[in-house]
Coordinates of C-alpha atoms and ligand atoms in Angstrom, one line a residue:
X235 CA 0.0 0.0 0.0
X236 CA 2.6 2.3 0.8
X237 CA 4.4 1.4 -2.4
X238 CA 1.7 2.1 -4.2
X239 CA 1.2 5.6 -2.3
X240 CA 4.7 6.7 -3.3
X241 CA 4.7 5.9 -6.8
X242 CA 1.4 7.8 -7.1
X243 CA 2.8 11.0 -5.3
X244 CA 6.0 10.5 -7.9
X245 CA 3.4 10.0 -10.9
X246 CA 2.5 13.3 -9.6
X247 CA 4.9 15.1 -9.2
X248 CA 6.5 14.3 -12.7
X249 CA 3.0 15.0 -14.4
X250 CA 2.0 18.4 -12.3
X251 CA 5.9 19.1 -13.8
X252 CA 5.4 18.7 -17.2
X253 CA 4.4 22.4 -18.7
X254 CA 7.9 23.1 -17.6
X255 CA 8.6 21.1 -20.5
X256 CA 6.5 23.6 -22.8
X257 CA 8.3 26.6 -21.2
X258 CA 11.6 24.6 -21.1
X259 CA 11.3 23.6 -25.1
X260 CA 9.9 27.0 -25.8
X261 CA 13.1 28.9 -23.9
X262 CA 15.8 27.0 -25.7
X263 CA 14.2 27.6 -29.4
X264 CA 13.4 31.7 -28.4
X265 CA 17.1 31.8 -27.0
X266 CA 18.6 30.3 -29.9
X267 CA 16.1 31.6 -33.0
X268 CA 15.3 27.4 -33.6
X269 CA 11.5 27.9 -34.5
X270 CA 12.4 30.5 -37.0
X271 CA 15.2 27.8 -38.7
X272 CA 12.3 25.6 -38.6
X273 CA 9.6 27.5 -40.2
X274 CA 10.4 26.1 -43.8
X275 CA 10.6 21.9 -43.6
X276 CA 14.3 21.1 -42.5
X277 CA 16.8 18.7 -41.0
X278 CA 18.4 18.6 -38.0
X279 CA 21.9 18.4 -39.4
X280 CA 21.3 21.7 -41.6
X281 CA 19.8 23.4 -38.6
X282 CA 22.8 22.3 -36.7
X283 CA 25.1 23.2 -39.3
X284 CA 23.5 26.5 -40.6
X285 CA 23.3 27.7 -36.8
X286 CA 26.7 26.4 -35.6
X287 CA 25.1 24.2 -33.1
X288 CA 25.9 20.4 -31.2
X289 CA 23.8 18.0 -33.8
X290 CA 22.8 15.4 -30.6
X291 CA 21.3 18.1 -28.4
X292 CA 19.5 19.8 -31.4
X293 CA 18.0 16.5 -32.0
X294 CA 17.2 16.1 -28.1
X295 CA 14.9 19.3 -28.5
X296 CA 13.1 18.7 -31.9
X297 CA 12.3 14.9 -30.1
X298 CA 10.5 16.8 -27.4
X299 CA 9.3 19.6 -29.5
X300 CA 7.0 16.9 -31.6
X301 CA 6.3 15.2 -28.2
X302 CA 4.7 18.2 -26.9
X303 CA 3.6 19.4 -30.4
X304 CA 5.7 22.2 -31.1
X305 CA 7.3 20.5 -34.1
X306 CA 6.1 18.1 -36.5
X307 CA 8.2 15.8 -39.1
X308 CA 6.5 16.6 -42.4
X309 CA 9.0 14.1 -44.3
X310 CA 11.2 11.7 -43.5
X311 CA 13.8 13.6 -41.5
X312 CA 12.3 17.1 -42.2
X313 CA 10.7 18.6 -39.2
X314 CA 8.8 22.1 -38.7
X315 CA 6.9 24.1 -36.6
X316 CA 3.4 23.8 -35.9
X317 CA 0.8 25.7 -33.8
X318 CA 2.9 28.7 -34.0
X319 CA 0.4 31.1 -32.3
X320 CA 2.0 29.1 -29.4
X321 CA 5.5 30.0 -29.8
X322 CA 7.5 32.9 -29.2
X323 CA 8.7 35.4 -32.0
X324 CA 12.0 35.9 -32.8
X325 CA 14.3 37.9 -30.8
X326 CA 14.4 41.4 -30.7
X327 CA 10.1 41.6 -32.1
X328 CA 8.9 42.5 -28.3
X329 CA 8.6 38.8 -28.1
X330 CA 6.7 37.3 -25.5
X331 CA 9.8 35.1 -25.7
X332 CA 12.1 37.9 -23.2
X333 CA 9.7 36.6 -20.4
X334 CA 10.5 32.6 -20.6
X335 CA 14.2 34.1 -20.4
X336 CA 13.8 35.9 -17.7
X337 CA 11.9 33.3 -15.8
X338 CA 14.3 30.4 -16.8
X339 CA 17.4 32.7 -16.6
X340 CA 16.4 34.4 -13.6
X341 CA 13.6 33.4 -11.5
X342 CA 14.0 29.9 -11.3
X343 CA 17.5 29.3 -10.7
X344 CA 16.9 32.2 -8.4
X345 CA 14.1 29.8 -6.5
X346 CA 16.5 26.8 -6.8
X347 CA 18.6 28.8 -4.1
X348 CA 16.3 28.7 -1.8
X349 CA 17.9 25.6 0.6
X350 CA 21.0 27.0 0.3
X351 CA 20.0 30.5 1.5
X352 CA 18.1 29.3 4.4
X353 CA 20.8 26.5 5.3
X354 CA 23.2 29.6 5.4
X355 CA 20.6 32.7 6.6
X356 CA 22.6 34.1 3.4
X357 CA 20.8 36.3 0.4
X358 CA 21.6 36.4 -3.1
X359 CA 23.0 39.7 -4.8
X360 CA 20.7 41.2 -7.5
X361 CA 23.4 41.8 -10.7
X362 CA 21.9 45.0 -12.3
X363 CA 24.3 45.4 -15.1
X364 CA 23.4 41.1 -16.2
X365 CA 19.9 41.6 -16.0
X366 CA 18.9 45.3 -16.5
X367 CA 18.1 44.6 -20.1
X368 CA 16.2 41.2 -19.7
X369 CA 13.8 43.1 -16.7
X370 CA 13.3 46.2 -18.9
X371 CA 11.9 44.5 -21.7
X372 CA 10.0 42.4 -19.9
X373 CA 8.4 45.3 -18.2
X374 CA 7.8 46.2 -22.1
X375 CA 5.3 43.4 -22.3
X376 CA 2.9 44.6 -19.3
X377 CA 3.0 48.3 -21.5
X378 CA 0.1 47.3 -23.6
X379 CA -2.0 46.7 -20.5
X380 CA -0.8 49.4 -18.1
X381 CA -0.4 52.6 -21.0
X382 CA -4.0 53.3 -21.9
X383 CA -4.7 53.8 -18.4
X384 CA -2.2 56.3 -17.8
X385 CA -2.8 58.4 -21.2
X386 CA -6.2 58.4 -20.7
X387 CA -5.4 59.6 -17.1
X388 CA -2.7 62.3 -18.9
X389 CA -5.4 63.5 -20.8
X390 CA -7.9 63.9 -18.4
X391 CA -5.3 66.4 -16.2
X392 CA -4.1 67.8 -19.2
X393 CA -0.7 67.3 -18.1
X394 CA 2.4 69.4 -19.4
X395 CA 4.7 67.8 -18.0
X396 CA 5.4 64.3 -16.7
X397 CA 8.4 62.7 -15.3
X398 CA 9.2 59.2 -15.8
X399 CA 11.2 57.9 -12.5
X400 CA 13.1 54.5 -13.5
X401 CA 12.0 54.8 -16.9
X402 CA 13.5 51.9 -18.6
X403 CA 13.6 51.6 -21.7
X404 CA 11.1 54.3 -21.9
X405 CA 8.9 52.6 -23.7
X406 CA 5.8 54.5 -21.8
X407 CA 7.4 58.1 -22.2
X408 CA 8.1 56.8 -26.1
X409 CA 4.0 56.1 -27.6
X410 CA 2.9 59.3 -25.1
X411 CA 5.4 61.4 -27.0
X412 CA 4.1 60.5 -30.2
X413 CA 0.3 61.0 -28.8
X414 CA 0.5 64.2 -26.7
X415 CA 3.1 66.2 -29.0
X416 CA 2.7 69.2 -26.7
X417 CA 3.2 67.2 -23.4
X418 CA 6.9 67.4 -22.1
X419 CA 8.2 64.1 -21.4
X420 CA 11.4 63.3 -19.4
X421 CA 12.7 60.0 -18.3
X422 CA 15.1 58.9 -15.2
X423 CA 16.8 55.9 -15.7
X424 CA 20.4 54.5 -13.4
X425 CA 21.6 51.8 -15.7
X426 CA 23.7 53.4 -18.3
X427 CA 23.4 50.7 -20.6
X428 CA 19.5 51.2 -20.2
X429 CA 19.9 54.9 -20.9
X430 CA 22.0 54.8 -24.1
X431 CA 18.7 52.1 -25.5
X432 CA 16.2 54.6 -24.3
X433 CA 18.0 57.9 -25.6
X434 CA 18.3 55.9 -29.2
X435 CA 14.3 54.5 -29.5
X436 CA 13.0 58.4 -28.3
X437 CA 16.0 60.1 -30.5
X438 CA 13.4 61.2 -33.1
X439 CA 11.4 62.8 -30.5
X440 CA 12.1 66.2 -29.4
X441 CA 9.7 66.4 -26.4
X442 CA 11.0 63.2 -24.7
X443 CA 14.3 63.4 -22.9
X444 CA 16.2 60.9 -21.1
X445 CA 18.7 61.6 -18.4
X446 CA 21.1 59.3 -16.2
X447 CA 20.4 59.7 -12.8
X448 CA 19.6 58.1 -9.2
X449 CA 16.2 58.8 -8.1
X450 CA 17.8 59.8 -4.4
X451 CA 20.0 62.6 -6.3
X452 CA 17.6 64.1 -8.6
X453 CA 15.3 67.0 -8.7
X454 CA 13.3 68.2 -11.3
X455 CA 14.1 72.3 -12.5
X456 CA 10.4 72.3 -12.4
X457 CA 6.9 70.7 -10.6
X458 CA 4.7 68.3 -13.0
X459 CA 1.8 67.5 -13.3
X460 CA 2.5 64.2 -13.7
X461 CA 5.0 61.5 -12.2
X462 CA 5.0 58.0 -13.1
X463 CA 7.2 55.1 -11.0
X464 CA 6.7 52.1 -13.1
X465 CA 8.3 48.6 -11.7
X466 CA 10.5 50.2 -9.3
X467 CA 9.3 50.0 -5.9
X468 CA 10.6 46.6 -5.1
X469 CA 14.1 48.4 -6.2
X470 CA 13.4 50.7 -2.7
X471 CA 14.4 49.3 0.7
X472 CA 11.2 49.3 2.6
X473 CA 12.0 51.8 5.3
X474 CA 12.2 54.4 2.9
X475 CA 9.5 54.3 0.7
X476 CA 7.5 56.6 3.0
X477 CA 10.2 59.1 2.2
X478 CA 10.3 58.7 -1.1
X479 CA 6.7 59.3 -1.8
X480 CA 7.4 62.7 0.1
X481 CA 10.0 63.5 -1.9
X482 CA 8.0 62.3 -5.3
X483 CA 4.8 64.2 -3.7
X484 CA 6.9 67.1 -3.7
X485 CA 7.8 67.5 -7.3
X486 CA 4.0 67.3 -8.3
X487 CA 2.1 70.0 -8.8
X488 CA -1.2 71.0 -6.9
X489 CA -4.1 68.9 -8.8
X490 CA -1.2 66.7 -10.4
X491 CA -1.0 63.2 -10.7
X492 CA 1.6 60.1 -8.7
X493 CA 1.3 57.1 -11.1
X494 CA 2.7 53.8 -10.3
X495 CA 2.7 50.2 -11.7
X496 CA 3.7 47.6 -9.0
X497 CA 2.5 44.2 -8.3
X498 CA 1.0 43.6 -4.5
X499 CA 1.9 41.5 -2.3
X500 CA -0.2 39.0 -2.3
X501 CA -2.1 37.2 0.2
X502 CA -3.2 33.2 0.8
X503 CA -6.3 33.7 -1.7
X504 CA -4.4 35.7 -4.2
X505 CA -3.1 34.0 -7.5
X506 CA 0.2 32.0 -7.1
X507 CA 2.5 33.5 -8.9
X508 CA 1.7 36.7 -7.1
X509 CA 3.3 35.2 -4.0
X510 CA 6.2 34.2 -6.5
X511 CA 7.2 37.3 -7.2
X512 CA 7.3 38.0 -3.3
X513 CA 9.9 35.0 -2.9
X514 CA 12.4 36.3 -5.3
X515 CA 12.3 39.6 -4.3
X516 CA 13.3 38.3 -0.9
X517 CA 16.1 36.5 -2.0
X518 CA 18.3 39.2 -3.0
X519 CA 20.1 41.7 -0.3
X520 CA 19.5 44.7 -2.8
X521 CA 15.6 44.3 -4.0
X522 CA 12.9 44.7 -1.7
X523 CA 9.2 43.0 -0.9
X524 CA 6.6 44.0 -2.6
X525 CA 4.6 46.6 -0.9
X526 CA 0.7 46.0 0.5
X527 CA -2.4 47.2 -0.8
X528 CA -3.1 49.2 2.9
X529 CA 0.6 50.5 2.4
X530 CA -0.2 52.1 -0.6
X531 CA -2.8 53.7 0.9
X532 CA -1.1 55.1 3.7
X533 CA 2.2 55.9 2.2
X534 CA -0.3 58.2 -0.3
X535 CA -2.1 59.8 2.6
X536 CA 1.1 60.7 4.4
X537 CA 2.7 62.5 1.6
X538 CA -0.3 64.9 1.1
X539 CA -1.7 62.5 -2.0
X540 CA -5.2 61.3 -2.1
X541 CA -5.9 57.4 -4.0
X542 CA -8.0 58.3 -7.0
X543 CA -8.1 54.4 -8.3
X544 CA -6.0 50.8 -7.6
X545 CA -7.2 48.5 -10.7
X546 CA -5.2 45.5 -11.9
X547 CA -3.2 45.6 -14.7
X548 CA -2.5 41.9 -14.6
X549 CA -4.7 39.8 -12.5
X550 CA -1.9 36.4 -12.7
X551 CA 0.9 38.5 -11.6
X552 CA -0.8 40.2 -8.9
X553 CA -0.2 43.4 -10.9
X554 CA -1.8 47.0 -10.6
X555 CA -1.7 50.6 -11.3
X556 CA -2.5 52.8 -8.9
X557 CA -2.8 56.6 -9.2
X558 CA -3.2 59.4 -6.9
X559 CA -3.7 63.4 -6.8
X560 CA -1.7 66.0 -5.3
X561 CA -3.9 67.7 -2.3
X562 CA -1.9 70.8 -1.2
Ligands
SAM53 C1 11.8 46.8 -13.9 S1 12.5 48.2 -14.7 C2 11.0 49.1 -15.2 C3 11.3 50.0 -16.3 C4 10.1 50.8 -16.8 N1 9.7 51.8 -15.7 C5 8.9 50.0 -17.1 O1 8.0 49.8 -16.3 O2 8.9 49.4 -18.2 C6 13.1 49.1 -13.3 C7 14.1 50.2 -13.7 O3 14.4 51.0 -12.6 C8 15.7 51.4 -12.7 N2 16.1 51.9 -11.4 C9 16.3 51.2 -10.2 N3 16.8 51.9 -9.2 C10 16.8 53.2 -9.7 C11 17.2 54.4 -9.1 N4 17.6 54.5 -7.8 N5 17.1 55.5 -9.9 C12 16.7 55.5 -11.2 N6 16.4 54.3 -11.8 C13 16.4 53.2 -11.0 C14 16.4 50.1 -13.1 O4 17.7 50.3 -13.7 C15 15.4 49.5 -14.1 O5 15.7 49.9 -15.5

């Protein structure tokens, strides 16, 4: 009986683990541009040739692409892609592709830590310069959802001027360039590397600037009317994120606008992965927990800002956008 008990609980455990195979299978052919070499019928060897690639291991992957129906053979030897709604574009096309790498690249070997940190009471270091570009376009992908919520929020204070703190890429500050013409855009963004991407996508635009600079050391010449902190609270140690709401309360003007895109911590009834993102954050000794919904709230209130909405930008993530106006 008990045999039988453990080889059920293994069955499961091997079957609840299979869509890592999906994500796993989909990873590998994103990371190395495979499902584009296979959108015409090929082989394996001219794959492997073509792409400068180990011939075994190639064939390892198509195997378990046509087991999971990624791949098909369409002649003897000739394999291609199939169902390709379900697989990522090609690098470099806002791929959904950027967030299987950061999950497989980042999150999960991240997770994999986790007896070792506890064994040792020891954190992980968050690597800015590896990763910056990875996180900044994935925070690209939640754009689609999160941007018509600010513009039509831009539009409805007629904003002048808006500040982008932690900008990214500045992929926001970027499509409300080219839809409020007369709006002044500027973006704040630390990683170098980040800045000189963001400085090249908005250099066509003359009322979107981007500047290198820490939030802690920067002041704008002049108040806004709107601020945006997308993605970056979890980048703020907790004890000062009353303070920097404040500060960021200070450099909005009277009847302006505080708009920021965080996920929230979630609780036992909130989606998985919400929790997730909780757990990683707490493995590094340079990122931060997410904050709480009453947090929010009160952090607002403190610095003189009154909640105008909290709505989810992405219910699986735990993620939402939450704005506020500037009382006095
Ligand atoms: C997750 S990304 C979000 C980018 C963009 N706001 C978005 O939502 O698409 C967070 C960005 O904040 C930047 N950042 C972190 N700490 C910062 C600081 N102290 N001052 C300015 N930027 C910072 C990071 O380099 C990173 O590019």
């Amino acid at each position: 009986m008990i045999d039988v008990m453990k080889m059920v609980k293994a069955r499961t455990y091997m079957k609840r683990n299979e869509p890592f195979l999906y994500s796993w299978h989909a990873y590998v052919g994103y990371e190395l541009d495979l499902f584009k070499s296979f959108e015409r019928p090929m082989t394996q060897f001219d794959v492997a040739d073509a792409l400068d690639l180990d011939e075994q291991l190639l064939a390892q992957w198509v195997a378990i692409g046509v087991s999971i129906g990624y791949l098909k053979e369409v002649s003897r030897n000739r394999y291609q892609i199939k169902n390709r709604w379900k697989l990522p574009k090609s690098k470099g096309n806002n791929s959904s592709g950027v967030l299987l790498k950061e999950m497989m690249e980042l999150h999960l070997p991240t997770l994999l830590q986790y007896p070792e940190m506890m064994r040792n009471r020891s954190r992980l270091h968050f690597d800015e310069g590896e990763h910056a570009g990875t996180v900044a376009e994935t925070s690209r992908l939640l754009e689609v959802l999160a941007y018509p919520k600010m513009a039509k929020r831009l539009k409805e204070k007629n904003c002048r001027r808006v500040l982008d703190i932690g900008c990214g890429e500045g992929g926001y500050i970027k499509k409300m360039g080219l839809r409020f013409p007369s709006t002044q855009f500027t973006g704040i963004e630390i990683s170098e590397e980040v800045v000189e991407t963001a400085k090249q996508l908005t250099a066509s635009q003359d009322n979107v600037s981007i500047e290198q600079a820490d939030l802690w050391n920067y002041k704008p010449e002049s108040l806004q009317d709107m601020v945006m902190v997308n993605n970056v609270l979890h980048y703020i140690p907790l004890e000062k994120r009353q303070a920097l709401f404040k500060e960021i309360s200070s450099w909005v003007e009277k009847g302006g606008v505080l708009s920021i895109v965080t996920p929230i911590a979630g609780g036992p009834d909130s989606p998985p992965f919400a929790n997730v993102f909780n757990s990683f954050f707490s493995s590094f000794d340079n990122l931060y927990r997410l904050p709480k919904r009453e947090e929010l709230i009160e952090w607002g209130e403190e610095a003189g800002l009154e909640l105008l909405s909290l709505q989810t930008v992405i219910k699986e993530g735990g993620w939402y956008i939450v704005q506020y106006e500037k009382k006095s």
